[in-house]
Tab-separated table of C-alpha atoms in Angstrom:
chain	number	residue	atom	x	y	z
A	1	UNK	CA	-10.509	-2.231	-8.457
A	2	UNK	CA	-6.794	-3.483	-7.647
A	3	UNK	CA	-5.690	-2.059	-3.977
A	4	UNK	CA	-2.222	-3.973	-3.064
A	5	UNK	CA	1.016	-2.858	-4.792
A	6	UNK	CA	3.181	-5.995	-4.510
A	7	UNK	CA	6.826	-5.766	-5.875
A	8	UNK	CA	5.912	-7.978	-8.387
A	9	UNK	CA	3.008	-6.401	-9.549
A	10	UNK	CA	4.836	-2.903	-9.621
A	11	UNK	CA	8.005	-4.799	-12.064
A	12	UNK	CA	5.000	-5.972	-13.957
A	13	UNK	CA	3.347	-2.064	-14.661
A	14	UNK	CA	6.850	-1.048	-15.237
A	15	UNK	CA	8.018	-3.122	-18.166
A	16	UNK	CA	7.442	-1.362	-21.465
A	17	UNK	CA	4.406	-1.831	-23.637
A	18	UNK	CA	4.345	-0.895	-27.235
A	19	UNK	CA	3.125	2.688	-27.594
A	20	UNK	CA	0.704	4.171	-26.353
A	21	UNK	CA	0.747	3.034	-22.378
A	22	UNK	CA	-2.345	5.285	-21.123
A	23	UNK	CA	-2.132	6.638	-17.304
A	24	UNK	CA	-5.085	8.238	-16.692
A	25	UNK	CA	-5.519	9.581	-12.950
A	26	UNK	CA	-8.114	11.521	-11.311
A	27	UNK	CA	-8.845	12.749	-7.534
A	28	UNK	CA	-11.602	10.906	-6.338
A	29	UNK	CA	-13.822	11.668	-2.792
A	30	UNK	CA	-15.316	9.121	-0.178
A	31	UNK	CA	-18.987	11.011	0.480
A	32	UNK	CA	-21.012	12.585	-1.089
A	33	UNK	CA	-21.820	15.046	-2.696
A	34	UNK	CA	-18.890	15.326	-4.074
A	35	UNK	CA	-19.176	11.646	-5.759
A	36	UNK	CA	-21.451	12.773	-8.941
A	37	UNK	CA	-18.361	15.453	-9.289
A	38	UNK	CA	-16.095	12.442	-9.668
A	39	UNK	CA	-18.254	10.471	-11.932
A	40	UNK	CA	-18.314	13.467	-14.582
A	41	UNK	CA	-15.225	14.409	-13.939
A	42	UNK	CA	-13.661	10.554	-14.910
A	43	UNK	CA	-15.418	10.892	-17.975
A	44	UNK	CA	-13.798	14.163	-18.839
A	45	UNK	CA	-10.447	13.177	-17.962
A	46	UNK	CA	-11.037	9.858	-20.062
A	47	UNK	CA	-12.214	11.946	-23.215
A	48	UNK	CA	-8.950	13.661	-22.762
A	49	UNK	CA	-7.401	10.818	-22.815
A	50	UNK	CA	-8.889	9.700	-26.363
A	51	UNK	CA	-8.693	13.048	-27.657
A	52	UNK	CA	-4.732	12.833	-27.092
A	53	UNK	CA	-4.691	9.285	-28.549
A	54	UNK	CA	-6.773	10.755	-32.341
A	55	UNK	CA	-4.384	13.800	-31.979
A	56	UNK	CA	-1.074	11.629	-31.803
A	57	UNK	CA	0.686	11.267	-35.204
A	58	UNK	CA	2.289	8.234	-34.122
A	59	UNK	CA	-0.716	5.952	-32.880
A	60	UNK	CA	-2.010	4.109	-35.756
A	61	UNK	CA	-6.253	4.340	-35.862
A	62	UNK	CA	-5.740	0.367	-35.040
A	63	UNK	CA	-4.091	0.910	-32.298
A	64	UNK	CA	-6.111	4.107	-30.940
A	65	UNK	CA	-9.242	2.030	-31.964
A	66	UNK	CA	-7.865	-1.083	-29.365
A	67	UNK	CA	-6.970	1.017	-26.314
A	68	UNK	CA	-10.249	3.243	-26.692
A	69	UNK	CA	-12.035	-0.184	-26.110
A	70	UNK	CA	-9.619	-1.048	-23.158
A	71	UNK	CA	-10.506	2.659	-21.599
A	72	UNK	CA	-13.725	2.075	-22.020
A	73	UNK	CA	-13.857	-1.141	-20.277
A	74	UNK	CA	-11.709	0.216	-17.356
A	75	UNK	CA	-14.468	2.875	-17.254
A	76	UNK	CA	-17.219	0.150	-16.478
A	77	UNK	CA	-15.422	-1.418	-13.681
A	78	UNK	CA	-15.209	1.936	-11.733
A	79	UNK	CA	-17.364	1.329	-8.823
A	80	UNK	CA	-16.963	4.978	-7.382
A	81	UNK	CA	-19.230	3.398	-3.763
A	82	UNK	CA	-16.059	2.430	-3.414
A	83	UNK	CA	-13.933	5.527	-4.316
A	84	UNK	CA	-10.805	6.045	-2.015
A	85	UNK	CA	-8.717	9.698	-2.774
A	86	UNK	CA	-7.555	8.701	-6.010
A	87	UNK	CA	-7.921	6.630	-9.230
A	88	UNK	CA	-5.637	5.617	-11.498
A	89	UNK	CA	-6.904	3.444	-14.776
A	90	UNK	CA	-3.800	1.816	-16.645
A	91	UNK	CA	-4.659	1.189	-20.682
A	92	UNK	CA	-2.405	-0.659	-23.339
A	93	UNK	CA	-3.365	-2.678	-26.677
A	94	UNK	CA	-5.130	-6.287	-25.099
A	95	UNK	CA	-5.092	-5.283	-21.336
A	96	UNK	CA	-6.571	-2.553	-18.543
A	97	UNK	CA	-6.234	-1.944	-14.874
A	98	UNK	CA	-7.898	0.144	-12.187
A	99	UNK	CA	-6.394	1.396	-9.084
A	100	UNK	CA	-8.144	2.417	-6.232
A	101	UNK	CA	-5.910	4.942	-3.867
A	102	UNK	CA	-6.097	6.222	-0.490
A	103	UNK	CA	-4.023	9.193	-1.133
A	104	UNK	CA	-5.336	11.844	-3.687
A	105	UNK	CA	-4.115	12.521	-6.803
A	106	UNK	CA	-3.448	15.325	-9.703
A	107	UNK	CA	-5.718	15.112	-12.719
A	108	UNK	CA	-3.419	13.782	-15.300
A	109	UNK	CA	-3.196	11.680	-18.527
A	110	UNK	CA	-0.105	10.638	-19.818
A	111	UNK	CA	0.697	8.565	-22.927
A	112	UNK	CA	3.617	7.091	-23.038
A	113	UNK	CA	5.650	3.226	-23.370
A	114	UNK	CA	5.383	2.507	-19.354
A	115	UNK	CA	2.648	3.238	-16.713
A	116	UNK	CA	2.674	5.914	-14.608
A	117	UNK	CA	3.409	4.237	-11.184
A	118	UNK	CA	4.810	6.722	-8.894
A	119	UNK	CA	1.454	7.468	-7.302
A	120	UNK	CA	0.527	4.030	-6.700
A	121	UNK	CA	4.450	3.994	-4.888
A	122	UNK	CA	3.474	6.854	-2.693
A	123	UNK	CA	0.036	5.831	-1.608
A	124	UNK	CA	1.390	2.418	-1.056
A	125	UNK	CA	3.652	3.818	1.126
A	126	UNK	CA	1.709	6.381	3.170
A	127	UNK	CA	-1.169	3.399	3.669
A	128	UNK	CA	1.846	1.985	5.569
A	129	UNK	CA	0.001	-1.602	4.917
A	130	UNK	CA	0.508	-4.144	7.427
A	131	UNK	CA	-0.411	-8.198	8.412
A	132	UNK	CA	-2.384	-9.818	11.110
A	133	UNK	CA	-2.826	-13.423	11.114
A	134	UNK	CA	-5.186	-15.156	13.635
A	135	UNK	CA	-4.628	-18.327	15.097
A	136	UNK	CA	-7.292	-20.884	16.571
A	137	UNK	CA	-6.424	-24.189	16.906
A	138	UNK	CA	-8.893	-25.298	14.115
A	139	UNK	CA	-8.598	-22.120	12.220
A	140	UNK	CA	-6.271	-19.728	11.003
A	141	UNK	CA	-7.224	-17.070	8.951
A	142	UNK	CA	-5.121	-13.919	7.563
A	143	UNK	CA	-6.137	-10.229	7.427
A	144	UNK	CA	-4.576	-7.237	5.302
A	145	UNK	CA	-4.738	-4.159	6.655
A	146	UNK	CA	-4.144	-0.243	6.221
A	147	UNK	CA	-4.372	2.777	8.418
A	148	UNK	CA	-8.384	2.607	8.102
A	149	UNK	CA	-9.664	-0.472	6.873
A	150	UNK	CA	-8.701	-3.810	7.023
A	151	UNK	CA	-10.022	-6.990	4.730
A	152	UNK	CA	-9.549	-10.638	4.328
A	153	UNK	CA	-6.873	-12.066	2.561
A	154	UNK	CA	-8.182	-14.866	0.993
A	155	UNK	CA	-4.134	-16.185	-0.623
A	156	UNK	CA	-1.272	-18.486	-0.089
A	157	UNK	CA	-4.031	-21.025	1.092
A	158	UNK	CA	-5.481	-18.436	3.742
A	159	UNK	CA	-7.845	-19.714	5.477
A	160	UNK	CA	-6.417	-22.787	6.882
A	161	UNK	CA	-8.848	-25.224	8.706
A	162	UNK	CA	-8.756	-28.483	10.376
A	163	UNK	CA	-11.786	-30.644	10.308
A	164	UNK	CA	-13.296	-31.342	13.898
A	165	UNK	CA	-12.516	-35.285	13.774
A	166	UNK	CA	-8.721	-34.445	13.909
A	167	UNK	CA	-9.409	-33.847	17.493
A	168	UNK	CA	-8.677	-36.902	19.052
A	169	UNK	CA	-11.038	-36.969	22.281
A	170	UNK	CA	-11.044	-40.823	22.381
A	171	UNK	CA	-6.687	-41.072	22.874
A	172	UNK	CA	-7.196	-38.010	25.977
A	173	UNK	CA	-9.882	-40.632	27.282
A	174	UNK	CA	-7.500	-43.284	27.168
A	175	UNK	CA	-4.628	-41.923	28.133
A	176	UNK	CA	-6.881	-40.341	31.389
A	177	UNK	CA	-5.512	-36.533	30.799
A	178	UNK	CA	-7.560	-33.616	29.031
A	179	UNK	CA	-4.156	-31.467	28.016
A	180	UNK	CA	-4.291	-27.967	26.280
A	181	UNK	CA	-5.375	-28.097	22.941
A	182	UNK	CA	-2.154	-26.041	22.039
A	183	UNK	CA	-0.345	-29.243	23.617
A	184	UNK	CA	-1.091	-31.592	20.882
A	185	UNK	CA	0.863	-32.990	18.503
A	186	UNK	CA	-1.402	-32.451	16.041
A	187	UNK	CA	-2.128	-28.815	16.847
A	188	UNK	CA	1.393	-28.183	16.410
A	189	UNK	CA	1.959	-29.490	12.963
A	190	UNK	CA	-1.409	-27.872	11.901
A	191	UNK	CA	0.258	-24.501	13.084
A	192	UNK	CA	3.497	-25.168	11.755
A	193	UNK	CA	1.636	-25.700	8.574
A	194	UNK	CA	0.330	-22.344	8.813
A	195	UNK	CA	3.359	-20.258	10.102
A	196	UNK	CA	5.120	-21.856	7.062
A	197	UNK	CA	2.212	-20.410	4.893
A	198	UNK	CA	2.773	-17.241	6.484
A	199	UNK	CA	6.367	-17.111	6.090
A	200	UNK	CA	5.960	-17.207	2.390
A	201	UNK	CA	3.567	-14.689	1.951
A	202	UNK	CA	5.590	-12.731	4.394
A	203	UNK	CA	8.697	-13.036	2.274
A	204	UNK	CA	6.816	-12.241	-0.841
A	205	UNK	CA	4.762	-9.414	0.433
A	206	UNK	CA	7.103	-7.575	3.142
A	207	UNK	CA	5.196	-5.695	5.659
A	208	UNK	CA	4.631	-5.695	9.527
A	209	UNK	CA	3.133	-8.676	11.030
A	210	UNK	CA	0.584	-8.905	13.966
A	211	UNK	CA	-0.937	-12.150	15.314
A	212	UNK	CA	-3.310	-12.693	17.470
A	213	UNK	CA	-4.714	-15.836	19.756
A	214	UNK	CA	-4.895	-17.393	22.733
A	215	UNK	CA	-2.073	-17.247	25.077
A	216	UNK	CA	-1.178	-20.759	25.214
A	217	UNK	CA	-1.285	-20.363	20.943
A	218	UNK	CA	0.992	-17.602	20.583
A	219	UNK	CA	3.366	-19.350	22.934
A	220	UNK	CA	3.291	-22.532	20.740
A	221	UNK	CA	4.144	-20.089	17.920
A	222	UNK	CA	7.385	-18.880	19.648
A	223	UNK	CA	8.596	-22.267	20.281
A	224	UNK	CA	7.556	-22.928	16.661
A	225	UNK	CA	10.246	-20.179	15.509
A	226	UNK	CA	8.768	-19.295	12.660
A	227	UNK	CA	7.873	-15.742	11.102
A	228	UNK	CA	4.484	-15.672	13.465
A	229	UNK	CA	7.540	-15.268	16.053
A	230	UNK	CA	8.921	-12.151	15.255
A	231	UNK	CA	5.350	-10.415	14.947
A	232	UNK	CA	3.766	-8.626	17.085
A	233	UNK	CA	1.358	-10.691	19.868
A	234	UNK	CA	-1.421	-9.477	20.864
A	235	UNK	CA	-3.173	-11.983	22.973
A	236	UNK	CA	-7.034	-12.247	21.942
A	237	UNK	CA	-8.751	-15.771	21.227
A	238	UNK	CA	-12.041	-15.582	19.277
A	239	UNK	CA	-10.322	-14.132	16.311
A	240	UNK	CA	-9.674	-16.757	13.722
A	241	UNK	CA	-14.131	-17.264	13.698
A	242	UNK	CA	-14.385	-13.609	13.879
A	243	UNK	CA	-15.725	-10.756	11.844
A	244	UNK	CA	-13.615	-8.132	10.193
A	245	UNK	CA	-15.355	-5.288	12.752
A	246	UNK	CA	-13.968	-7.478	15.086
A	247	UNK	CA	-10.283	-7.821	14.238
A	248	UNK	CA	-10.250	-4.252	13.453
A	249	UNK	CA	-11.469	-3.607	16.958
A	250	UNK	CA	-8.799	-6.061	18.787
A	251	UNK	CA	-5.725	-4.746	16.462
A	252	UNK	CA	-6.412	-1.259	16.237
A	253	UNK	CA	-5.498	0.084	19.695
A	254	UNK	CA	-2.331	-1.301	18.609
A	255	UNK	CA	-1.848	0.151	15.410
A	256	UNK	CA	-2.316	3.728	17.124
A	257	UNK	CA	0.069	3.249	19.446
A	258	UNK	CA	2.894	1.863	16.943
A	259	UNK	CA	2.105	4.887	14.450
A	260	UNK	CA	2.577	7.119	18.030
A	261	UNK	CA	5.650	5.529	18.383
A	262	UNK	CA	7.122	5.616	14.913
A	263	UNK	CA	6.150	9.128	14.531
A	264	UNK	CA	8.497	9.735	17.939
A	265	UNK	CA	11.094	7.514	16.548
A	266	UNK	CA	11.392	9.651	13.432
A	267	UNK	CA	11.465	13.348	15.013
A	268	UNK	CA	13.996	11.763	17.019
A	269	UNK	CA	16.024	11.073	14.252
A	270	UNK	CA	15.816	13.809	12.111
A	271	UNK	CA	17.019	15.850	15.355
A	272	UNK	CA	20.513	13.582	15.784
A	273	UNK	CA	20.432	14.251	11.540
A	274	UNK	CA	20.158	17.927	12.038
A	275	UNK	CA	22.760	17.832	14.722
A	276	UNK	CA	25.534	15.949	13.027
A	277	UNK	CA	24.689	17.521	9.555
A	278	UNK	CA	23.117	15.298	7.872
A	279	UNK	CA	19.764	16.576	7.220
A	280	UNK	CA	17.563	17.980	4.489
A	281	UNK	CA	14.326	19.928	4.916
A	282	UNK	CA	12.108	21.461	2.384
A	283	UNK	CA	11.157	19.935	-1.652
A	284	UNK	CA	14.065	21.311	-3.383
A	285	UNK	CA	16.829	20.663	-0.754
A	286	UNK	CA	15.375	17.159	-0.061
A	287	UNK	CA	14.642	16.116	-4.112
A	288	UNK	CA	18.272	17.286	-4.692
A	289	UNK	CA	19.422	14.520	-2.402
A	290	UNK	CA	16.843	12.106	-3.414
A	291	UNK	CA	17.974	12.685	-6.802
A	292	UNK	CA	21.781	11.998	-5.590
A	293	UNK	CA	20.843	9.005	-3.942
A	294	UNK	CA	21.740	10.896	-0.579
A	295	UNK	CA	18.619	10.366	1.476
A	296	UNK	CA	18.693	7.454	3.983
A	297	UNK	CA	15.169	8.506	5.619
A	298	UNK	CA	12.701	10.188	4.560
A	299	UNK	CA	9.697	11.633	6.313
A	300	UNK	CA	6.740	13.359	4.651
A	301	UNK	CA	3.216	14.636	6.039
A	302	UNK	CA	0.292	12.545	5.006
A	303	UNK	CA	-1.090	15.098	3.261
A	304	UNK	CA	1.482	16.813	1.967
A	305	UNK	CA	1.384	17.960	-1.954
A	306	UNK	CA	3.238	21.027	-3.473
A	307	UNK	CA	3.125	21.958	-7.477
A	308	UNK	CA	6.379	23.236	-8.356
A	309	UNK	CA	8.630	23.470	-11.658
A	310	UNK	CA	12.085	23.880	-12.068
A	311	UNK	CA	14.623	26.892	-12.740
A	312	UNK	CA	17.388	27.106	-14.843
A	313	UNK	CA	19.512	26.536	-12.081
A	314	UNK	CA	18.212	22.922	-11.405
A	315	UNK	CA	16.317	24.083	-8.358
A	316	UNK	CA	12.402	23.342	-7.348
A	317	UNK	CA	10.228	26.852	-7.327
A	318	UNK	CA	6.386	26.761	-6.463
A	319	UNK	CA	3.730	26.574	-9.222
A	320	UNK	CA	0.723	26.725	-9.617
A	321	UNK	CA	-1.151	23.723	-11.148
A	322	UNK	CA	-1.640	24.256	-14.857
A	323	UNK	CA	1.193	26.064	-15.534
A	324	UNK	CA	3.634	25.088	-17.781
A	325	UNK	CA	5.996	22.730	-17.059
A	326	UNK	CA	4.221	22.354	-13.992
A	327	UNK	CA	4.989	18.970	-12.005
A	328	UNK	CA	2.526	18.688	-9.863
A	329	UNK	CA	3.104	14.971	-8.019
A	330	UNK	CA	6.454	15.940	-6.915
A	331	UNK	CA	5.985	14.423	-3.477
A	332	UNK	CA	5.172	11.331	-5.213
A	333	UNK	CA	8.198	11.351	-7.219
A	334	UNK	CA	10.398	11.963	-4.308
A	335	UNK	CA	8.696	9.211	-2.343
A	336	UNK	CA	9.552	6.819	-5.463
A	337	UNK	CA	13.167	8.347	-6.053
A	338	UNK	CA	13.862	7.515	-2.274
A	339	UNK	CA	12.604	4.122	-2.577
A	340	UNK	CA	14.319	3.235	-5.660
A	341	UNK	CA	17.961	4.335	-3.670
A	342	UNK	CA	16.589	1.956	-0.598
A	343	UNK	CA	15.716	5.044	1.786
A	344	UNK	CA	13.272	4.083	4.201
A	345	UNK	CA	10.240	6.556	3.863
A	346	UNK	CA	7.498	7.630	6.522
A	347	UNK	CA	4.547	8.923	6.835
A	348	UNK	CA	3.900	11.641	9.581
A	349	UNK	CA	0.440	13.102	10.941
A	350	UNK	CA	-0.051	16.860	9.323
A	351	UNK	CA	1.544	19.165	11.185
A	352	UNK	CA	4.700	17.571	12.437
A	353	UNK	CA	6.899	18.898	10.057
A	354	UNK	CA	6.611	22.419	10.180
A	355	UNK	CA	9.903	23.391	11.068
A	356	UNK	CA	11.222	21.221	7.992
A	357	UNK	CA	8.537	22.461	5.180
A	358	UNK	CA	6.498	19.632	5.332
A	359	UNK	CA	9.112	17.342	4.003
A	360	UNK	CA	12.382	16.413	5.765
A	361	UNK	CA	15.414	13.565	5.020
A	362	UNK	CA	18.351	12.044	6.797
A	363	UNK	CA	21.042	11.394	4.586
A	364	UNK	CA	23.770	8.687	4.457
A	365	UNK	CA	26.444	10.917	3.967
């Protein structure tokens, strides 16, 4: 099941496919006992989703006949030991996806000539996904990681190694000096190497960077100059031979206190936005100025969903789910809309919104 959401990937999901491009999305649950729930309830939402495709007039019984098979297949590759807060299984004539998210989802299947991708956009976002790349001076080895987990990237040559005969003992014997290892020429290039890895994969893949090592290696990395500079240090050798219990252990201290610290950062915004009058609060106030391109900042609880459908006057009213015309991912499509216009969006523990309705924006103007 696919769990990063690069901007690549998402322009890929987006292009149009030939009718019928099947979203199918479901809630999903981490413990049991609510997992059997999930596994009947996938099958049911996936039955709907054939039971639109032999209902539509315009899908051919070729066609219907091919993405049944590509449902089907997407259906054996759910592993739901694995199952996050939502799924989301993509299905078009010759290909299938399935998305794995940490941020729930309504039960939904749409049929149309894109995928559905605003709920992949809004999880991606409130997963607030981050780097950490540790350094030895044999090893170097990167890590992806989200608010609660964090795995191995195994890309853009990741993990780099040096074989132990590149350590020169016999020129330190000759030369009658044992420097540091982060001294050595060839330490250096083999790091440059790396940080020049990293840079692409940074560029490609934008996110916030830790890095972790020795302090003699993250010093070598600032004199380097490279992206490994402008991370984050945390100073803790071992890491680049450690376990992923490990690294989680050595980075997460520091992930609390940065998601402390943005959380200040953005109440302290939104009360200079309020202040000058520039400031939204509430769904239908703040997806008016998403929809106008207005919003410059937006921040949104992490749990945070609201059904609602819309009046005759253009304005959000609750809903209830099931109702018609019901829309019932419209944080998800505000999250999207703001990203689309550039807005920077984040994610805020339950709770610290109250004053604003859950959902609050700084506009540009």
């Amino acid at each position: 099941m696919e769990h990063a959401l690069s901007p690549s990937t998402l322009s890929e999901l987006r292009r149009p496919r030939p009718y019928p491009a099947v979203s199918v999305l479901t809630p999903t649950h981490r413990r049991e006992p609510y997992r059997a729930q999930d596994q009947v309830r996938l099958r049911n939402v996936v039955a709907e989703a054939k039971k639109q495709l032999e209902t539509d007039p315009s899908v051919t019984r070729e066609r219907r006949a091919e993405v049944e098979r590509e449902l089907d297949q997407a259906l054996a590759e759910v592993d739901l030991t694995y199952a996050e807060d939502g799924l989301v299984i993509f299905a078009a004539p010759g290909e299938h996806q399935v998305w794995s998210l940490a941020r729930s989802v309504p039960e939904r299947v749409v049929l149309s000539d894109t995928f559905l991708t605003r709920n992949l956009v809004s999880a991606q976002a409130a997963e607030r996904p981050y780097w950490v790349c540790s350094v030895a001076a044999d090893r170097v080895t990167l890590w992806t990681g989200t608010l609660d987990r964090i795995t191995e990237a195994r890309t853009g040559g990741f993990p780099l190694t040096r074989r132990p005969e590149n350590f020169d003992a016999e020129r330190r014997e000759r030369i009658g000096d044992t420097p540091s290892t982060f001294r050595d020429e060839d330490t250096r290039h083999f790091l440059k190497d790396a940080d020049s890895a990293l840079s692409a994969i940074v560029r490609r893949h934008p996110r916030r960077l830790y890095v972790t090592g020795e302090p003699a290696a993250l010093s070598l990395l600032d004199e380097i100059g490279g992206a490994a500079k402008l991370a984050v240090h945390i100073p803790h050798g071992g890491l680049a031979h450690g376990t992923r219990d490990a690294v989680w252990h050595a980075v997460a201290p520091r992930i609390t206190a940065d998601l402390r610290e943005s959380t200040d950062e953005v109440m302290r915004e939104l009360v200079a936005a309020r202040g000058r009058k520039a400031y939204a609060a509430g769904v239908d106030e703040v997806w008016q100025s998403a929809r106008e391109g207005r919003v410059r900042m937006l921040a949104v609880e992490e749990n945070f969903r609201m059904t609602v459908r819309g009046d005759e006057g253009g304005h959000l009213i609750p809903a209830t789910a099931g109702e018609l015309d019901a829309r019932e991912d419209i944080v998800d499509e505000i999250v999207e809309q703001c990203l689309e216009t550039g807005a920077d969006v984040r994610f805020v523990p339950d709770g610290t919104l109250d004053d604003a309705e859950r959902i609050a924006g700084v506009l540009r103007y």
